[in-house]
Coordinates of C-alpha atoms and ligand atoms in Angstrom, one line a residue:
M251 CA -36.8 -24.7 -56.6
H252 CA -33.2 -25.6 -56.8
L253 CA -32.1 -22.4 -55.2
W254 CA -34.7 -22.9 -52.5
S255 CA -33.6 -26.4 -51.8
F256 CA -30.1 -25.3 -51.5
L257 CA -30.9 -22.6 -48.9
G258 CA -33.4 -24.8 -47.1
G259 CA -30.8 -27.6 -46.9
I260 CA -28.3 -25.2 -45.4
S261 CA -30.6 -23.7 -42.9
A262 CA -32.1 -27.0 -41.8
I263 CA -28.6 -28.3 -40.9
G264 CA -27.8 -25.7 -38.4
G265 CA -29.4 -22.3 -38.8
V266 CA -26.4 -21.2 -40.9
T267 CA -27.3 -18.2 -43.0
L268 CA -25.8 -16.8 -46.2
A269 CA -26.2 -13.1 -46.0
H270 CA -25.3 -12.7 -49.7
V271 CA -28.0 -15.0 -51.0
S272 CA -31.5 -13.6 -51.1
P273 CA -34.0 -15.6 -49.0
S274 CA -36.8 -14.3 -51.3
E275 CA -38.7 -17.1 -52.9
M276 CA -38.8 -17.7 -56.6
D277 CA -41.9 -17.1 -58.7
N278 CA -42.2 -20.9 -59.2
F279 CA -41.9 -21.6 -55.5
N280 CA -43.5 -25.0 -54.9
I281 CA -45.0 -25.5 -51.4
A282 CA -45.3 -29.3 -51.8
S283 CA -41.6 -29.5 -52.7
A284 CA -40.7 -27.3 -49.8
L285 CA -42.6 -29.6 -47.5
E286 CA -41.0 -32.6 -49.0
H287 CA -37.6 -31.1 -48.3
L288 CA -38.6 -30.9 -44.6
G289 CA -39.5 -34.6 -44.7
V290 CA -43.2 -34.2 -45.3
E291 CA -44.5 -36.0 -48.4
V292 CA -47.8 -34.2 -49.1
W293 CA -49.2 -37.0 -51.3
K294 CA -48.8 -39.5 -48.4
I295 CA -51.0 -37.5 -46.1
P296 CA -54.5 -39.0 -46.5
A297 CA -56.2 -35.6 -45.9
L298 CA -54.2 -34.1 -48.7
Q299 CA -54.5 -36.8 -51.3
S300 CA -57.3 -35.3 -53.1
F301 CA -56.4 -31.7 -52.2
S302 CA -55.7 -29.7 -55.3
G303 CA -54.9 -26.3 -54.0
V304 CA -56.4 -23.4 -52.2
Q305 CA -58.9 -22.3 -54.8
S306 CA -62.6 -22.8 -54.0
R307 CA -62.0 -24.4 -50.7
S308 CA -64.1 -23.3 -47.7
T309 CA -62.3 -22.4 -44.5
E310 CA -63.8 -25.4 -42.9
N311 CA -62.5 -27.8 -45.6
A312 CA -59.1 -26.0 -45.6
C313 CA -58.7 -26.2 -41.9
S314 CA -59.9 -29.7 -41.5
A315 CA -57.3 -30.8 -44.1
A316 CA -54.6 -28.7 -42.4
C317 CA -55.3 -30.0 -38.9
A318 CA -55.6 -33.6 -40.1
S319 CA -52.3 -33.2 -41.8
L320 CA -50.6 -31.7 -38.7
N321 CA -52.1 -34.5 -36.7
F322 CA -50.8 -37.1 -39.2
V323 CA -47.3 -35.7 -39.1
F324 CA -47.1 -34.7 -35.4
G325 CA -49.6 -36.8 -33.5
S326 CA -49.9 -35.7 -29.9
K327 CA -48.5 -32.2 -30.5
V328 CA -51.8 -31.4 -32.1
S329 CA -55.0 -30.9 -30.1
A330 CA -58.4 -31.0 -31.6
Q331 CA -61.5 -29.3 -30.0
D332 CA -62.9 -31.0 -26.9
T333 CA -59.5 -32.3 -25.7
A334 CA -57.5 -31.5 -22.6
G335 CA -54.6 -30.0 -24.6
Y336 CA -57.1 -27.7 -26.4
S337 CA -58.8 -26.5 -23.3
N338 CA -55.4 -25.9 -21.7
F339 CA -54.7 -23.6 -24.6
T340 CA -58.0 -21.7 -24.8
G341 CA -58.3 -21.5 -21.0
S342 CA -54.9 -19.9 -20.3
F343 CA -55.1 -16.5 -22.1
W344 CA -55.1 -13.3 -20.1
S345 CA -58.3 -11.9 -21.6
V346 CA -61.7 -13.6 -22.0
Q347 CA -62.0 -12.3 -25.5
Q348 CA -59.0 -14.5 -26.5
E349 CA -60.2 -17.5 -24.5
E350 CA -63.5 -17.4 -26.4
V351 CA -61.8 -18.0 -29.7
Q352 CA -62.2 -21.6 -31.0
P353 CA -59.4 -22.6 -33.4
H354 CA -59.8 -25.7 -35.5
C355 CA -56.8 -27.2 -33.8
V356 CA -53.8 -26.2 -31.6
F357 CA -50.3 -27.1 -32.6
R358 CA -47.4 -27.2 -30.1
P359 CA -44.2 -27.4 -32.0
T360 CA -41.0 -28.3 -30.2
V361 CA -38.4 -27.3 -32.9
N362 CA -38.0 -24.7 -35.5
T363 CA -38.5 -26.9 -38.5
E364 CA -41.9 -28.0 -37.2
V365 CA -42.9 -24.3 -37.3
S366 CA -41.8 -24.2 -40.9
I367 CA -44.0 -27.2 -41.7
A368 CA -47.0 -25.6 -40.0
V369 CA -46.6 -22.4 -42.0
L370 CA -46.2 -24.4 -45.3
L371 CA -49.3 -26.6 -44.5
S372 CA -51.3 -23.4 -43.9
R373 CA -50.1 -22.1 -47.3
F374 CA -50.8 -25.5 -49.0
T375 CA -54.4 -25.7 -47.6
G376 CA -55.2 -22.0 -47.3
C377 CA -56.1 -22.4 -43.6
E378 CA -55.4 -19.3 -41.5
F379 CA -53.1 -19.4 -38.5
A380 CA -52.1 -17.4 -35.5
A381 CA -49.2 -17.8 -33.1
R382 CA -49.1 -17.4 -29.4
S383 CA -46.2 -16.8 -27.0
G384 CA -47.5 -15.5 -23.7
G385 CA -51.0 -14.8 -24.9
H386 CA -51.2 -11.3 -23.3
A387 CA -52.6 -9.5 -26.3
A388 CA -56.1 -8.8 -25.3
F389 CA -58.4 -8.8 -28.3
T390 CA -60.1 -11.6 -30.2
G391 CA -57.9 -13.4 -32.6
A392 CA -54.6 -11.6 -31.8
S393 CA -52.8 -14.8 -30.9
S394 CA -55.4 -17.5 -31.6
S395 CA -57.0 -18.2 -34.9
P396 CA -60.9 -18.5 -35.1
G397 CA -61.5 -21.7 -37.0
G398 CA -57.8 -22.0 -38.0
I399 CA -54.5 -23.3 -36.7
S400 CA -53.3 -21.8 -33.4
I401 CA -49.5 -22.4 -33.0
W402 CA -48.6 -22.4 -29.3
F403 CA -44.9 -22.0 -28.6
K404 CA -45.3 -23.2 -25.1
D405 CA -42.8 -26.2 -25.5
M406 CA -40.1 -24.1 -27.2
N407 CA -39.0 -22.7 -23.9
E408 CA -35.3 -23.1 -23.6
V409 CA -33.1 -20.4 -22.1
T410 CA -29.4 -20.8 -22.7
L411 CA -26.3 -18.5 -22.3
N412 CA -23.5 -18.2 -24.7
E413 CA -19.9 -18.8 -23.5
D414 CA -19.2 -15.4 -22.1
K415 CA -22.8 -15.0 -20.9
S416 CA -23.3 -11.8 -22.9
V417 CA -26.3 -13.3 -24.9
A418 CA -29.2 -15.4 -23.7
S419 CA -31.0 -17.5 -26.4
I420 CA -34.6 -17.6 -25.5
G421 CA -37.3 -19.8 -27.0
P422 CA -40.6 -18.0 -27.8
G423 CA -42.5 -20.2 -25.3
N424 CA -41.0 -18.4 -22.4
S425 CA -42.7 -15.9 -20.2
W426 CA -40.6 -13.2 -18.6
V427 CA -40.6 -14.9 -15.2
S428 CA -39.2 -18.1 -16.7
V429 CA -36.5 -16.0 -18.4
Y430 CA -35.6 -14.1 -15.2
S431 CA -35.7 -17.2 -13.1
A432 CA -33.2 -19.0 -15.5
L433 CA -30.8 -16.0 -15.5
E434 CA -31.0 -15.0 -11.9
P435 CA -28.5 -17.6 -10.7
Y436 CA -25.9 -15.9 -12.9
G437 CA -26.7 -12.4 -11.5
L438 CA -28.1 -11.6 -15.0
A439 CA -31.4 -10.6 -16.6
A440 CA -32.5 -9.4 -20.0
V441 CA -34.5 -6.2 -20.8
G442 CA -38.0 -7.6 -20.6
G443 CA -41.5 -7.4 -19.2
R444 CA -42.6 -6.1 -15.8
A445 CA -45.3 -8.7 -15.0
A446 CA -44.5 -12.4 -14.7
S447 CA -46.7 -14.1 -17.3
I448 CA -46.1 -11.7 -20.3
G449 CA -44.6 -13.6 -23.2
V450 CA -41.2 -12.9 -24.7
G451 CA -42.7 -13.4 -28.2
G452 CA -45.1 -10.5 -28.8
F453 CA -43.4 -8.2 -26.3
V454 CA -40.0 -7.9 -28.1
L455 CA -41.5 -7.5 -31.6
G456 CA -43.7 -4.5 -30.5
G457 CA -41.0 -2.7 -28.5
G458 CA -40.9 -3.8 -24.9
I459 CA -40.9 -1.4 -21.9
S460 CA -38.8 -2.7 -19.0
Y461 CA -37.8 -1.7 -15.5
H462 CA -34.3 -1.3 -17.0
S463 CA -35.3 0.8 -20.0
N464 CA -33.8 4.1 -18.8
L465 CA -30.5 2.3 -18.6
Y466 CA -30.6 0.1 -21.8
G467 CA -33.6 1.1 -23.9
W468 CA -36.6 -1.0 -24.9
A469 CA -36.4 -4.8 -25.3
C470 CA -36.3 -4.5 -29.1
D471 CA -33.2 -2.4 -28.9
N472 CA -31.3 -5.1 -26.9
V473 CA -31.6 -8.0 -29.4
E474 CA -28.5 -9.6 -30.7
S475 CA -30.4 -11.6 -33.3
F476 CA -33.6 -13.3 -34.2
E477 CA -34.0 -16.8 -35.6
V478 CA -36.9 -16.5 -38.0
V479 CA -39.1 -18.9 -40.0
T480 CA -39.9 -17.1 -43.2
A481 CA -43.0 -17.6 -45.3
S482 CA -41.3 -20.2 -47.5
G483 CA -40.3 -22.2 -44.4
L484 CA -36.7 -21.1 -44.4
I485 CA -35.0 -20.6 -41.1
I486 CA -32.7 -17.6 -41.1
T487 CA -30.9 -15.6 -38.5
A488 CA -31.4 -11.8 -38.7
S489 CA -28.9 -9.6 -36.9
E490 CA -27.1 -6.3 -37.5
S491 CA -24.8 -8.1 -40.0
S492 CA -27.1 -10.8 -41.4
Y493 CA -30.3 -9.8 -43.1
P494 CA -30.1 -6.4 -41.4
D495 CA -33.3 -5.2 -43.1
L496 CA -35.3 -8.0 -41.6
Y497 CA -33.6 -7.4 -38.2
W498 CA -34.6 -3.7 -38.4
A499 CA -38.2 -4.7 -39.4
L500 CA -38.6 -7.2 -36.5
R501 CA -37.8 -4.4 -34.0
G502 CA -41.2 -2.9 -33.9
G503 CA -42.9 -4.5 -36.9
G504 CA -44.7 -7.2 -35.0
N505 CA -45.6 -10.5 -36.6
N506 CA -45.6 -9.3 -40.2
F507 CA -42.3 -10.8 -41.3
G508 CA -42.1 -14.3 -39.9
L509 CA -42.4 -16.4 -36.8
V510 CA -39.5 -16.0 -34.5
T511 CA -38.2 -19.3 -33.1
K512 CA -35.4 -17.9 -31.0
Y513 CA -34.7 -14.5 -29.4
N514 CA -31.0 -13.9 -28.8
L515 CA -31.0 -11.1 -26.3
Y516 CA -28.1 -9.2 -24.7
T517 CA -27.9 -9.9 -21.0
I518 CA -27.7 -7.2 -18.3
P519 CA -26.5 -7.3 -14.7
C520 CA -29.4 -7.6 -12.3
P521 CA -28.8 -6.8 -8.6
E522 CA -31.6 -6.6 -6.1
M523 CA -34.1 -3.8 -6.8
Y524 CA -36.3 -1.6 -4.6
G525 CA -39.9 -0.4 -5.4
G526 CA -43.6 -0.6 -5.2
A527 CA -46.8 1.4 -5.6
R528 CA -47.2 4.7 -3.7
T529 CA -50.9 5.7 -3.7
F530 CA -52.2 9.3 -3.4
L531 CA -55.6 11.0 -3.0
Q532 CA -56.9 13.5 -5.6
T533 CA -55.7 16.5 -3.5
E534 CA -52.2 15.5 -4.4
F535 CA -52.7 14.9 -8.2
K536 CA -51.1 18.2 -9.3
E537 CA -48.0 17.5 -7.3
V538 CA -47.9 13.9 -8.5
I539 CA -48.0 15.0 -12.1
N540 CA -45.2 17.5 -11.4
A541 CA -43.1 14.7 -9.8
F542 CA -43.9 12.4 -12.8
I543 CA -42.5 15.1 -15.2
N544 CA -39.4 15.8 -13.1
V545 CA -38.5 12.1 -13.0
I546 CA -38.8 11.9 -16.8
N547 CA -36.6 15.0 -17.1
N548 CA -34.1 13.4 -14.7
A549 CA -33.9 10.1 -16.6
S550 CA -30.6 10.9 -18.2
V551 CA -29.2 11.9 -14.7
D552 CA -30.2 8.6 -13.1
G553 CA -31.3 5.7 -15.4
H554 CA -32.0 3.4 -12.5
A555 CA -35.5 4.9 -11.9
Q556 CA -38.6 3.7 -13.7
Q557 CA -42.1 4.8 -13.1
Y558 CA -45.7 4.8 -14.2
V559 CA -48.7 6.4 -12.7
A560 CA -52.2 4.9 -12.8
F561 CA -55.3 7.1 -12.2
L562 CA -58.3 5.1 -11.1
Q563 CA -61.4 5.1 -8.9
V564 CA -61.8 2.7 -6.1
N565 CA -65.2 2.6 -4.3
G566 CA -65.9 6.2 -5.4
T567 CA -62.5 7.5 -4.4
N568 CA -60.2 8.9 -7.0
L569 CA -56.6 7.7 -6.6
A570 CA -53.2 8.0 -8.3
S571 CA -51.0 5.0 -7.9
A572 CA -47.4 5.6 -8.8
E573 CA -45.3 2.5 -9.4
L574 CA -41.8 3.7 -8.5
T575 CA -39.0 1.2 -9.2
Y576 CA -35.3 1.5 -8.7
T577 CA -33.1 -1.1 -10.3
L578 CA -30.7 -1.0 -7.3
N579 CA -31.7 -1.8 -3.7
V580 CA -31.9 1.9 -2.6
A581 CA -34.9 3.0 -0.7
N582 CA -34.9 6.7 -1.2
P583 CA -32.8 7.8 -4.2
E584 CA -32.6 11.5 -5.0
I585 CA -34.8 11.0 -8.1
F586 CA -37.8 9.8 -6.2
K587 CA -37.5 12.3 -3.2
Q588 CA -40.3 14.5 -4.5
Y589 CA -42.7 11.6 -4.8
R590 CA -41.7 10.3 -1.3
S591 CA -42.4 13.8 0.2
I592 CA -46.0 13.7 -1.1
P593 CA -48.4 12.4 1.6
A594 CA -49.6 8.9 0.5
V595 CA -52.5 6.7 1.6
S596 CA -50.4 3.6 1.1
D597 CA -46.9 2.5 -0.1
T598 CA -46.0 -1.1 -0.9
S599 CA -42.3 -0.3 -1.6
S600 CA -39.7 -2.9 -0.5
S601 CA -36.6 -4.6 -1.6
K602 CA -37.3 -7.2 -4.3
T603 CA -35.4 -9.4 -6.7
L604 CA -36.6 -9.0 -10.3
V605 CA -38.4 -12.4 -10.1
Q606 CA -40.2 -11.2 -6.9
Y607 CA -41.0 -7.9 -8.6
V608 CA -42.7 -9.4 -11.6
E609 CA -44.6 -11.9 -9.4
Y610 CA -45.8 -9.0 -7.2
L611 CA -47.0 -7.0 -10.3
E612 CA -48.8 -10.0 -11.7
T613 CA -51.3 -9.8 -8.9
D614 CA -52.5 -6.4 -10.2
N615 CA -53.5 -7.9 -13.5
P616 CA -55.9 -10.8 -12.9
F617 CA -56.8 -13.4 -15.6
G618 CA -60.4 -14.2 -16.6
L619 CA -61.9 -10.8 -17.4
R620 CA -62.8 -9.0 -20.6
E621 CA -60.0 -6.6 -21.3
V622 CA -59.0 -3.6 -23.5
Y623 CA -55.8 -1.6 -23.7
W624 CA -55.9 1.6 -25.8
P625 CA -52.9 4.0 -26.0
I626 CA -51.9 7.3 -27.6
T627 CA -48.8 9.4 -27.2
V628 CA -48.4 13.2 -26.7
H629 CA -45.6 15.7 -26.2
M630 CA -44.9 16.7 -22.6
D631 CA -47.1 19.6 -21.3
E632 CA -47.9 19.7 -17.6
D633 CA -51.2 21.6 -17.8
F634 CA -52.4 19.3 -20.5
L635 CA -51.5 16.2 -18.4
N636 CA -53.6 17.6 -15.6
W637 CA -56.4 18.4 -18.0
V638 CA -56.5 14.8 -19.3
V639 CA -56.8 13.3 -15.9
K640 CA -59.7 15.7 -15.0
T641 CA -61.4 14.9 -18.3
F642 CA -61.0 11.1 -17.6
Y643 CA -62.7 11.4 -14.3
S644 CA -65.5 13.5 -15.8
M645 CA -66.2 10.8 -18.4
I646 CA -65.9 7.5 -16.4
P647 CA -69.6 7.8 -15.3
Q648 CA -70.2 6.5 -18.9
V649 CA -69.2 3.1 -17.7
A650 CA -70.5 3.3 -14.2
H651 CA -73.3 0.9 -15.0
V652 CA -71.0 -1.7 -16.7
S653 CA -70.7 -4.7 -14.5
G654 CA -67.2 -5.1 -13.1
A655 CA -65.8 -2.2 -15.0
M656 CA -62.4 -0.8 -13.8
P657 CA -61.3 2.0 -16.1
V658 CA -57.8 3.2 -15.5
I659 CA -55.6 5.8 -17.3
I660 CA -51.8 5.2 -17.1
Y661 CA -49.0 7.6 -17.8
Q662 CA -45.5 6.6 -18.7
G663 CA -42.5 8.5 -20.1
I664 CA -40.7 7.6 -23.3
T665 CA -37.6 9.4 -22.0
E666 CA -34.6 10.8 -23.7
P667 CA -32.3 7.9 -22.8
I668 CA -34.9 5.5 -24.1
L669 CA -35.2 7.4 -27.4
K670 CA -31.4 7.6 -27.8
K671 CA -31.1 3.8 -27.4
M672 CA -33.5 3.4 -30.3
T673 CA -30.5 4.0 -32.6
N674 CA -28.7 0.9 -31.3
Y675 CA -27.6 -1.6 -33.9
G676 CA -28.9 0.3 -36.9
G677 CA -32.1 1.5 -35.3
N678 CA -35.6 0.2 -35.0
A679 CA -38.8 0.6 -37.1
L680 CA -40.8 2.7 -34.5
G681 CA -40.1 6.1 -36.1
L682 CA -39.3 7.8 -32.7
K683 CA -36.5 10.3 -32.5
A684 CA -34.6 11.7 -29.5
S685 CA -34.6 15.2 -31.1
T686 CA -38.4 15.6 -30.3
G687 CA -37.6 15.4 -26.5
P688 CA -39.4 12.9 -24.2
I689 CA -43.0 11.9 -25.1
I690 CA -45.7 10.7 -22.9
L691 CA -47.3 7.3 -23.5
M692 CA -50.8 7.3 -22.1
H693 CA -53.1 4.3 -22.2
V694 CA -56.6 3.5 -21.0
S695 CA -57.1 0.0 -19.7
C696 CA -60.4 -1.4 -18.6
W697 CA -61.7 -4.8 -17.5
W698 CA -65.3 -5.8 -17.2
T699 CA -67.3 -8.9 -17.1
N700 CA -70.2 -9.0 -19.6
E701 CA -69.9 -9.3 -23.3
S702 CA -73.1 -7.3 -23.8
D703 CA -71.1 -4.3 -22.5
D704 CA -68.2 -4.5 -24.9
N705 CA -69.4 -1.7 -27.2
T706 CA -70.2 0.6 -24.2
V707 CA -66.6 0.2 -23.0
Y708 CA -65.1 0.7 -26.5
E709 CA -67.3 3.8 -27.2
F710 CA -66.3 5.3 -23.9
I711 CA -62.6 5.0 -24.6
N712 CA -63.0 6.1 -28.2
S713 CA -64.9 9.2 -27.3
F714 CA -62.5 10.0 -24.5
W715 CA -59.5 9.8 -26.8
D716 CA -61.3 11.8 -29.5
K717 CA -61.7 14.6 -27.0
V718 CA -58.1 14.3 -25.8
I719 CA -56.6 14.2 -29.3
A720 CA -58.6 17.3 -30.4
Q721 CA -57.3 19.2 -27.3
A722 CA -53.7 17.9 -28.0
K723 CA -54.0 19.1 -31.6
S724 CA -55.2 22.5 -30.5
L725 CA -52.2 22.8 -28.1
G726 CA -49.8 21.4 -30.7
V727 CA -48.8 18.5 -28.4
D728 CA -50.3 15.6 -30.4
N729 CA -48.1 12.8 -31.6
D730 CA -48.7 10.0 -34.2
Y731 CA -46.8 7.2 -32.5
I732 CA -49.1 4.3 -31.2
Y733 CA -47.4 1.6 -29.0
M734 CA -48.3 -1.7 -30.7
N735 CA -48.0 -3.7 -27.6
Y736 CA -50.9 -1.7 -26.0
A737 CA -52.8 -0.9 -29.1
S738 CA -56.6 -1.7 -29.3
M739 CA -57.9 -3.7 -32.3
F740 CA -59.3 -0.4 -33.8
Q741 CA -55.8 1.2 -34.1
D742 CA -53.1 1.2 -36.7
P743 CA -49.8 1.4 -35.0
V744 CA -47.7 0.9 -38.2
A745 CA -49.2 4.0 -39.8
G746 CA -47.9 5.9 -36.7
Y747 CA -44.3 4.9 -37.5
G748 CA -44.4 7.4 -40.3
D749 CA -44.8 7.1 -44.1
A750 CA -41.2 6.3 -44.8
N751 CA -40.9 3.6 -42.2
K752 CA -44.2 2.1 -43.2
A753 CA -43.1 2.0 -46.9
L754 CA -39.8 0.4 -45.9
L755 CA -41.6 -2.2 -43.8
K756 CA -43.8 -3.1 -46.8
K757 CA -40.8 -3.4 -49.1
I758 CA -39.0 -5.7 -46.6
A759 CA -42.1 -7.8 -46.2
K760 CA -42.4 -8.1 -50.0
N761 CA -38.8 -9.3 -50.2
Y762 CA -39.0 -12.0 -47.6
D763 CA -42.7 -12.9 -48.1
P764 CA -43.7 -12.0 -51.7
A765 CA -47.0 -14.0 -51.3
A766 CA -47.9 -11.9 -48.3
V767 CA -48.5 -15.1 -46.2
Y768 CA -47.9 -13.3 -42.9
Q769 CA -50.3 -10.5 -44.0
T770 CA -53.2 -12.6 -45.3
L771 CA -53.1 -16.1 -43.8
Q772 CA -52.3 -14.6 -40.3
P773 CA -54.7 -11.7 -40.2
G774 CA -55.4 -11.4 -36.5
Y775 CA -52.9 -8.7 -35.3
F776 CA -51.6 -5.4 -36.5
K777 CA -50.9 -5.6 -40.2
L778 CA -48.8 -3.3 -42.4
N779 CA -51.9 -2.1 -44.1
G780 CA -54.0 -1.3 -41.0
A781 CA -55.9 -2.2 -37.9
P782 CA -57.3 -5.7 -37.4
V783 CA -60.8 -4.4 -37.0
T784 CA -62.0 -1.5 -39.3
D785 CA -65.7 -1.6 -38.5
S786 CA -67.1 1.1 -36.4
F787 CA -68.9 -0.1 -33.3
Ligands
LIG877 C1 -50.7 -7.6 -17.5 C2 -49.9 -7.0 -18.6 C3 -48.7 -6.4 -18.3 C4 -47.9 -5.9 -19.4 N1 -46.8 -5.3 -19.1 C5 -46.0 -4.7 -20.1 C6 -44.8 -4.1 -19.8 O1 -44.3 -4.1 -18.7 N2 -44.1 -3.6 -20.8 C7 -44.6 -3.6 -22.1 O2 -43.9 -3.1 -23.0 N3 -45.7 -4.2 -22.4 C8 -46.5 -4.8 -21.4 N4 -47.7 -5.4 -21.7 C9 -48.1 -5.5 -23.1 C10 -47.4 -6.7 -23.8 O3 -46.1 -6.3 -24.2 C11 -48.2 -7.2 -25.0 O4 -49.4 -7.7 -24.5 C12 -47.5 -8.2 -25.7 O5 -48.1 -8.5 -27.0 C13 -47.4 -9.5 -25.0 O6 -46.7 -10.5 -25.6 P1 -47.1 -12.0 -25.6 O7 -46.1 -12.8 -26.2 O8 -47.5 -12.4 -24.2 O9 -48.5 -11.9 -26.4 P2 -49.2 -12.9 -27.5 O10 -50.6 -12.6 -27.4 O11 -48.7 -14.3 -27.4 O12 -48.6 -12.3 -28.9 C14 -48.9 -11.0 -29.3 C15 -48.7 -10.9 -30.8 O13 -47.3 -11.3 -31.1 C16 -47.3 -12.4 -32.0 N5 -46.2 -13.3 -31.6 C17 -46.0 -13.9 -30.4 N6 -44.9 -14.6 -30.5 C18 -44.4 -14.5 -31.7 C19 -43.3 -15.1 -32.4 N7 -42.4 -15.9 -31.7 N8 -43.0 -14.8 -33.6 C20 -43.9 -13.9 -34.3 N9 -44.9 -13.4 -33.7 C21 -45.2 -13.7 -32.5 C22 -48.6 -13.1 -31.8 O14 -48.9 -13.8 -33.0 C23 -49.5 -12.0 -31.5 O15 -50.0 -11.5 -32.7 C24 -48.4 -5.9 -20.7 C25 -49.6 -6.5 -21.0 C26 -50.4 -7.1 -19.9 C27 -51.7 -7.7 -20.3
LIG878 C1 -53.0 -29.4 -19.2 O1 -52.4 -28.6 -18.2 C2 -52.2 -29.2 -17.0 C3 -51.8 -28.2 -16.0 O2 -50.7 -27.4 -16.5 C4 -51.2 -30.3 -17.2 O3 -50.9 -31.1 -16.1 C5 -51.7 -31.3 -18.3 O4 -50.7 -32.3 -18.6 C6 -52.1 -30.5 -19.6 N1 -52.7 -31.5 -20.5 C7 -52.4 -31.5 -21.8 C8 -53.1 -32.5 -22.6 O5 -51.6 -30.7 -22.3
LIG879 C1 -64.6 -1.4 -1.8 O1 -65.9 -1.7 -1.3 C2 -66.2 -3.1 -1.1 C3 -67.6 -3.3 -0.7 O2 -67.9 -2.4 0.3 C4 -65.1 -3.7 -0.2 O3 -65.4 -5.1 -0.1 C5 -63.8 -3.5 -0.7 O4 -62.8 -4.0 0.2 C6 -63.5 -2.0 -0.9 N1 -62.3 -1.8 -1.6 C7 -61.3 -1.0 -1.1 C8 -60.0 -1.0 -1.9 O5 -61.5 -0.3 -0.2
LIG880 C1 -34.5 16.0 -10.5 O1 -35.4 17.0 -10.8 C2 -35.7 17.9 -9.7 C3 -36.6 19.0 -10.3 O2 -36.1 19.6 -11.5 C4 -34.4 18.4 -9.1 O3 -34.7 19.3 -8.0 C5 -33.6 17.2 -8.7 O4 -32.4 17.6 -8.0 C6 -33.2 16.4 -9.9 N1 -32.2 15.5 -9.7 C7 -32.2 14.1 -9.5 C8 -31.0 13.3 -9.5 O5 -33.3 13.6 -9.3
LIG881 C1 -75.1 -9.3 -18.8 O1 -75.9 -8.5 -19.6 C2 -77.2 -9.0 -19.9 C3 -77.9 -8.0 -20.8 O2 -77.8 -6.7 -20.4 C4 -77.9 -9.1 -18.6 O3 -79.2 -9.7 -18.8 C5 -77.1 -10.1 -17.6 O4 -77.7 -10.1 -16.4 C6 -75.7 -9.5 -17.5 N1 -74.9 -10.5 -16.7 C7 -74.1 -10.1 -15.7 C8 -73.4 -11.3 -15.1 O5 -74.0 -9.0 -15.3

C-alpha cells in the first residue's frame, strides 16, 4: 500500500511517471485505500456503508451500489435510466444493437482521476463497466455495459498542440472530425479515421486505417504516447521510452490494458485532397480488381493514394464502388489512371479538405440501423479476388427477404509501406510482417432493420466466410490476421496476432493488471482469451 500511495501521489500531481518503478499492484492492494488516496472515502458513501465486498452480491446490488456511489461523488456527471443524459447516451450510438443496451448508469468523467475512481468503484462493488469513445463498434455491449456502468468520454474532448506542433494531445471524447477541425487551422492533421463520427478511442487501439496510411502507416503506428488509467487507478504515460511494453500492447491490443485518457499523436501536414467514389457495372469488375491490385503494388511508388472497393447490389444491379482518394489536390495522378480509364456509371470525385472528406463519407454510413462488420485477410491472388466477388453475389439471395438488408463486401490493401511502418517505435502487437508482401483485408458489412433477422444475417456471413476460407486454404492464400476494428462479436482477433504476440500480451496484462480487471469486469469487447460471444447462432 505504501508503494502504491507513493506512485499514486506522484501520478496524481502531474502524470509524471517513473519508468524504473513497476506500476504492478501489490498482493495486498487495497481498493478502499486507493480510493481514499483519490479523495473518495468509501465509508462516507451511504450506498457503501454496509458493503462488505464483491462476494455473494448480485449484479443488480453491485451496480446499484456502484452507481449510487458515483452519483454521490460526481452528481450531475452521472445519469440514471429515464433521464435526458441517459437517453442522449443510448440514443447516439451508430448501431441499434448498441443503442438497445441499458446500462445501470452512464458516467461522464471530465478528468483522468475521475476515470480512476470509476474503475476502482467498479472493482470495489464488482459492477461491470464498459467505456465509449465514438461508439462506432457495432455489436451489443462493445462500448456500453448491459446493467453496468457505461463510461462516456464525451466531455474529455480537448485537442492541444505541443510547442513545436509535432504532437497533438487528444482527449478520448473526440471524434475524428473534431480532431481534424481543431488541427486544420494549423495546416495539420493526425493519422485518423475516414468518416466524421468515428471515435479516436477505439480506432487507435485496434489499428486505424487512414487516408494517409500509405505515407505514414496506421494510426497505432503514429502514437507518441498514451496516458493510461491502470486497473489500480494509477495514471501512467506509456511511450517508446516509458513503460514500452504497455505502449506496444496498446498498439493493437484494444481495451485490455487500461482506459486511455489521452492520445498523444504525431501530427502530419494536411494539404487539400482530391477524391470520391467511382462506380462501375459488373461488366467492368475484372478490370476494377486488376486496377485495385495495381494500386496496391504501386503504394511504395506513390503513397498519396488510398483506395477501397465496395461490391454491392442496388435495386437488383451489381455495382463496384471504388473510393479513390489522393492526399494532394491532384485530379488524375498516374496511380489512378487505370481506374479512371474504366467506364463508370458515376464519379463523385472532387477537391476536398480532410474535414469535408470525412463529412462526405459520413453520409454513406447512416445511424439507426442494425449493423454488422465481419472481416478476414488473405494473400493477394487476382483470380481468387474475382472468385470471392462472384461467390458473394451468388450467396446474397440468402438475405433477399431480410427487411432493409444491404450486404456489401469491401476490399482494402494492407500494403507494403503500411506493413513497413508497423515497425515504428518498437513495433505493434498486430503480428503483421512486411516480408509476407501486401495482404488483402476483406470485410462484409450489412445493415438491416428487424431484430428477428439477426441470425439470418449472421448465418449468411458466417457461411460465406466458411466457403471463402476453405477456398483460400486450398489455394494457400489464407491468412490468420483479423482486424479488430472491424471484427464481429464471433471472432477472436488477438488469436490472429500469432501465439507469441498473444502470450506476450497476456504477460503484459498480468503485470499491469494482475487481478484481470480489464478482462473480467469489462467483458464486452475482444479479450485476450477470445471472442466476446462464443455461442453458435
Ligand atoms: C461508419 C464507420 C466507418 C469506419 N471507418 C473506419 C476507417 O476509416 N478506418 C478504420 O480503421 N476503421 C474504421 N471503422 C472501424 C472503427 O475503427 C471501429 O469501429 C472503432 O472501434 C471505432 O472507435 P470508437 O471509439 O468510435 O468506438 P467505441 O465503440 O467507442 O469503442 C470501441 C472499443 O474501444 C474501447 N475504447 C474506446 N475508447 C477507449 C479508451 N479511451 N480507452 C480504452 N478503450 C477504449 C471501447 O471500450 C470499445 O470496447 C469504421 C467504422 C464505422 C462504423
Ligand atoms: C442531450 O443532448 C442535447 C443535444 O446534444 C443537449 O442539448 C442536452 O443538453 C443534452 N442533455 C443532457 C442532460 O446531457
Ligand atoms: C431503387 O429503387 C427505389 C424504388 O424504385 C428508388 O426509390 C431508388 O431511388 C432506387 N435507387 C437507386 C440507387 O436507383
Ligand atoms: C502502377 O502500376 C501499373 C501497372 O503495373 C503501371 O503501368 C504504372 O505505371 C504504375 N505506376 C504508378 C506511378 O502508378
Ligand atoms: C419483423 O419481423 C417480424 C417477425 O418475422 C414481423 O412480424 C414484423 O412484421 C417485422 N417487422 C418489420 C418492420 O419488418
